[in-house]
Short mmCIF file of C-alpha atoms in Angstrom, two decimals:
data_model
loop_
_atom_site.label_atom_id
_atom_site.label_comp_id
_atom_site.label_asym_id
_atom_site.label_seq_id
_atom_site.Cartn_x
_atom_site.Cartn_y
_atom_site.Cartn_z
CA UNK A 1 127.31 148.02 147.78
CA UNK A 2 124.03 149.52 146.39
CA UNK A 3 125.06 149.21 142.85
CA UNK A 4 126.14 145.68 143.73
CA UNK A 5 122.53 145.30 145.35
CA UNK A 6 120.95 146.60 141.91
CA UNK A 7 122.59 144.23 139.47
CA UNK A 8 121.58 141.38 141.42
CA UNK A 9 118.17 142.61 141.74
CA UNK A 10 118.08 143.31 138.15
CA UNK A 11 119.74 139.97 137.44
CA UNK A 12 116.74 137.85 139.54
CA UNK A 13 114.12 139.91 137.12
CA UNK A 14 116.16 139.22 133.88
CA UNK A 15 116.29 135.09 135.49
CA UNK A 16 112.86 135.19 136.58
CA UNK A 17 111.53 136.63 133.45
CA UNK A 18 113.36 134.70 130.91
CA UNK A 19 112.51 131.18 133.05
CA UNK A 20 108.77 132.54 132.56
CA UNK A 21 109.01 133.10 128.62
CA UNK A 22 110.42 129.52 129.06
CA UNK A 23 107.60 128.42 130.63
CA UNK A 24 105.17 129.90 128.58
CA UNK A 25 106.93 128.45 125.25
CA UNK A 26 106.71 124.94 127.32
CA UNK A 27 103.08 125.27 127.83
CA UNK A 28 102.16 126.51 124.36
CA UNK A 29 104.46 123.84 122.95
CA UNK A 30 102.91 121.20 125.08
CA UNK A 31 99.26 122.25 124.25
CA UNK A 32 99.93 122.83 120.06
CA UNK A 33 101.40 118.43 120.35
CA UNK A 34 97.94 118.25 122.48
CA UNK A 35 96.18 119.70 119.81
CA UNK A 36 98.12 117.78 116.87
CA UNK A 37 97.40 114.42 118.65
CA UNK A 38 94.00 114.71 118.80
CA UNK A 39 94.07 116.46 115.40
CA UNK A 40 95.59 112.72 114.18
CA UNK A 41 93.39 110.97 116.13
CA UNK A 42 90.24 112.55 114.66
CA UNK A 43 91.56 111.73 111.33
CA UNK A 44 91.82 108.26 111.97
CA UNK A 45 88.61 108.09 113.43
CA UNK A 46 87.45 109.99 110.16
CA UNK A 47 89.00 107.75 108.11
CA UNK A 48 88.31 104.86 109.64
CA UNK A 49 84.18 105.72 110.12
CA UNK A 50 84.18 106.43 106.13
CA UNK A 51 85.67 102.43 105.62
CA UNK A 52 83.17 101.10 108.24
CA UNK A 53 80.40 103.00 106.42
CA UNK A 54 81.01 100.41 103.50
CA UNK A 55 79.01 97.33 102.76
CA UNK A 56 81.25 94.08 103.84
CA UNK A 57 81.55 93.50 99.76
CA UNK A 58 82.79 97.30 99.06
CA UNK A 59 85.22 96.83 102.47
CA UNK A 60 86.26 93.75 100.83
CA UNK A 61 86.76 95.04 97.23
CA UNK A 62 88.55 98.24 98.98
CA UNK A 63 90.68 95.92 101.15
CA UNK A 64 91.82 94.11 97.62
CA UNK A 65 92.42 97.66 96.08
CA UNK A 66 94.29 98.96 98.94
CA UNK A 67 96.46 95.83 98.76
CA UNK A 68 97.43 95.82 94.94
CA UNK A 69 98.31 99.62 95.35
CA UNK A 70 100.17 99.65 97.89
CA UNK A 71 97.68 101.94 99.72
CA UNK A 72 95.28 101.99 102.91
CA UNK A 73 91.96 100.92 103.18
CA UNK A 74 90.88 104.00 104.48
CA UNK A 75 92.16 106.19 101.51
CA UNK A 76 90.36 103.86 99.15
CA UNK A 77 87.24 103.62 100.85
CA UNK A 78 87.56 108.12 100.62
CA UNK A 79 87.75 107.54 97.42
CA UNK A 80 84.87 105.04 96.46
CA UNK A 81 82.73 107.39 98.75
CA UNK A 82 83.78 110.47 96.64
CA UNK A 83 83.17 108.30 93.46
CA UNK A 84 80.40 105.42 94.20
CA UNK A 85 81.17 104.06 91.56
CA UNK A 86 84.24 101.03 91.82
CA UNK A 87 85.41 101.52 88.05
CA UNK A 88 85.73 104.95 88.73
CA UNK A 89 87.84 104.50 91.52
CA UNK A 90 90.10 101.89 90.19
CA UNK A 91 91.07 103.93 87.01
CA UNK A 92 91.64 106.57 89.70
CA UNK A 93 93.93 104.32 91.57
CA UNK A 94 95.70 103.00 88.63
CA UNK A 95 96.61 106.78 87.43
CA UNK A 96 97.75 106.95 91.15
CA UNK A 97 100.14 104.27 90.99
CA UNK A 98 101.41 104.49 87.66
CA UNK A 99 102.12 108.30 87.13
CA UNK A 100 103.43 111.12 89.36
CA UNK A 101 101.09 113.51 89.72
CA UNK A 102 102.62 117.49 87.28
CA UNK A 103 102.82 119.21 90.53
CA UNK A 104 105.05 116.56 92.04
CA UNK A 105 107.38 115.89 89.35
CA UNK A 106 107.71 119.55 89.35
CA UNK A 107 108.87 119.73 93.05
CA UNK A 108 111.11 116.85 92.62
CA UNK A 109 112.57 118.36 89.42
CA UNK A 110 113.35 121.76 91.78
CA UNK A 111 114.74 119.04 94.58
CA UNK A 112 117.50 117.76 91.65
CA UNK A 113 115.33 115.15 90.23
CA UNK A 114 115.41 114.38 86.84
CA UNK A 115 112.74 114.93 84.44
CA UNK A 116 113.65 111.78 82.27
CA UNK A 117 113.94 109.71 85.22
CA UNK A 118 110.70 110.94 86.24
CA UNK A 119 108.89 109.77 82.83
CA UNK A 120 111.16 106.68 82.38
CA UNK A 121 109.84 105.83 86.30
CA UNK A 122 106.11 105.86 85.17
CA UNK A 123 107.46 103.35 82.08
CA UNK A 124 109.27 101.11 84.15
CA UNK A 125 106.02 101.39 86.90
CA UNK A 126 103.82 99.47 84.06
CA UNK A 127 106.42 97.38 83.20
CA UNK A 128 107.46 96.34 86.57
CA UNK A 129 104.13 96.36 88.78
CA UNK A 130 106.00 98.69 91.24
CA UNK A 131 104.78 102.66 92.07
CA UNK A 132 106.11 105.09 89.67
CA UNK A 133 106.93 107.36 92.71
CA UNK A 134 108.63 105.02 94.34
CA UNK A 135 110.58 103.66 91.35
CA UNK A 136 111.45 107.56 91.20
CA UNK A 137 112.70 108.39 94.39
CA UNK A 138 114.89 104.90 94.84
CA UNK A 139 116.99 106.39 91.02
CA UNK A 140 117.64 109.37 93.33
CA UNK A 141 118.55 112.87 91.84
CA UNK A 142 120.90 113.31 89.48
CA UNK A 143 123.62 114.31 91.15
CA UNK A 144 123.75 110.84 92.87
CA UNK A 145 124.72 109.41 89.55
CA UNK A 146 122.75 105.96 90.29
CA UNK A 147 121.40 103.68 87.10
CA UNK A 148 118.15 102.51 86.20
CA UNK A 149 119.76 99.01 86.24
CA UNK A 150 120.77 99.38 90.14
CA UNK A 151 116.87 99.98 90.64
CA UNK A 152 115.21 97.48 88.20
CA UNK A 153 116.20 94.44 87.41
CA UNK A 154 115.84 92.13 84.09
CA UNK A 155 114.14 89.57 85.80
CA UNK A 156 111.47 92.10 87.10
CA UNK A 157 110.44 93.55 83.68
CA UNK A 158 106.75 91.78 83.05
CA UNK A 159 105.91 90.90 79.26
CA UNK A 160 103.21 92.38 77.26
CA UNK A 161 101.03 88.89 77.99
CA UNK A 162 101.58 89.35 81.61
CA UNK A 163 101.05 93.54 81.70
CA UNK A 164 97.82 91.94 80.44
CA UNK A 165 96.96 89.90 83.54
CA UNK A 166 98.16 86.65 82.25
CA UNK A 167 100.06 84.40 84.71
CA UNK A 168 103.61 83.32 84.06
CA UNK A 169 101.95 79.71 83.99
CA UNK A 170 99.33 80.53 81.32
CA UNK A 171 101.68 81.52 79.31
CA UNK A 172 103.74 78.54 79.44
CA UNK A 173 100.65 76.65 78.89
CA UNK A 174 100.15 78.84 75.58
CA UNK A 175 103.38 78.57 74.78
CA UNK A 176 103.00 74.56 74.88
CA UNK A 177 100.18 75.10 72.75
CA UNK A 178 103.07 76.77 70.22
CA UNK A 179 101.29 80.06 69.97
CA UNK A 180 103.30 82.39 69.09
CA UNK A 181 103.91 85.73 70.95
CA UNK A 182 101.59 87.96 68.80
CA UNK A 183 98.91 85.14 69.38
CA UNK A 184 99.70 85.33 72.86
CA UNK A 185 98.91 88.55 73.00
CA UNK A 186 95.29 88.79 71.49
CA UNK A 187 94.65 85.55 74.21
CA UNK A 188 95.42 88.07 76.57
CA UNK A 189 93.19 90.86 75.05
CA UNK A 190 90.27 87.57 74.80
CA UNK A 191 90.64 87.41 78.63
CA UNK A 192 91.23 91.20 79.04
CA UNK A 193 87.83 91.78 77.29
CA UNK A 194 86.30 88.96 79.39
CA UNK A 195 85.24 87.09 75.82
CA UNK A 196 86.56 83.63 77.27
CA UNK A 197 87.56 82.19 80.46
CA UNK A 198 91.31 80.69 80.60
CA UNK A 199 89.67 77.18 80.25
CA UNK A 200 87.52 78.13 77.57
CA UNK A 201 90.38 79.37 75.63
CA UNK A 202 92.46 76.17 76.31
CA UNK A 203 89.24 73.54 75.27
CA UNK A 204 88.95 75.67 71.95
CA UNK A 205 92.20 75.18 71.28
CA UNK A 206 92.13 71.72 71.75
CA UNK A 207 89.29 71.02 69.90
CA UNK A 208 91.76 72.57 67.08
CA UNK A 209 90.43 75.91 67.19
CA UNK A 210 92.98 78.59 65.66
CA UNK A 211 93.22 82.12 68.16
CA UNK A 212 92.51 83.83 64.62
CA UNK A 213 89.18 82.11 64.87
CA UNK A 214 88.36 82.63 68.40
CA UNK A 215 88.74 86.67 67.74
CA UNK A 216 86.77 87.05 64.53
CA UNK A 217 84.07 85.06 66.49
CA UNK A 218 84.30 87.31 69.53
CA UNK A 219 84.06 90.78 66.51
CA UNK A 220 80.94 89.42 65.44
#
């Protein structure tokens, strides 16, 4: 009977101790998801003080950036506050969306990614207007055997005029005005450059200006 006695005595302490480890765990548990929330939240607030510290033109130019990268306003006001400067910070967003970063491809190329995909992904991200990364991960590794052709599609490839900022429109318009691609092209490089306005372009032509003309004039 005393034996008997014992193990259940020792069997309460084993219980009892192992629901108090339990608890403990519980508690610590509990307060490290505290500590992460409000570790988040902080962020935010971080984040979101460094876009409110903007003027309303920056928060409007950052609200523009953050929407043609595919991005949050917060991370691009960080940036234009680590930069000041908005050219800087736009070549910096550019690299951003249209490369993956060495370190990355290098993970994803230990993950079963690969490296040609990674590379053709930052072609196809000019081409296409869509992030490189993205463009990456949606090929999949290797070993999933999917083509560039299930990813992209024909109709999503942009043309050199349009890589160039010009509209699907202007270049009908062009186009109308039977330039040929080549002359396209160095329109596109006019308005690149910021030598002519759209219109401007359009009226010169008109007036029977040649685009080989409108370039020399702009090298002077």
């Amino acid at each position: 009977m005393r034996k008997c006695k014992d193990r259940k005595g020792k069997r309460k302490r084993i219980v009892a101790a192992v629901i108090g480890i339990v608890t403990i765990f519980l508690i610590v548990g509990a307060a490290l998801l505290i500590q992460r929330g409000h570790g988040k939240e902080q962020t935010a607030e971080k984040k979101e003080k460094v876009y409110s510290s903007l003027s309303a033109a920056d928060r409007e130019t950052a609200d523009l950036y953050a929407e043609l990268y595919e991005m949050d306003r917060e991370q691009v006001a960080k940036i234009q506050a680590e930069t000041k400067d908005w050219e800087q910070t736009g070549r910096k967003l550019e690299q951003d969306f249209f490369t993956i970063p060495e370190n990355t491809k290098y993970q994803m190329e230990q993950e079963g990614y690969s490296l040609d995909d990674l590379e053709q992904a930052e072609k196809l991200s000019v081409k296409t207007g869509r992030k490189a990364i993205e463009l990456a991960k949606a090929k999949g590794k290797t070993s999933e055997n999917r083509q560039w052709s299930d990813v992209v599609k024909d109709s999503e490839i942009l043309s050199t005029e349009e890589q160039l900022g010009v509209s699907k429109e202007q270049i009908q318009q062009l186009k109308d005005k039977s330039l040929s691609k080549e002359e396209r092209i160095e329109v596109a490089v006019l308005l690149l450059n910021e030598d002519y306005t759209f219109e401007e372009v359009l009226e010169k032509l008109e007036a029977g200006k040649t685009v080989e003309e409108l370039t020399k004039q702009e090298a002077k």
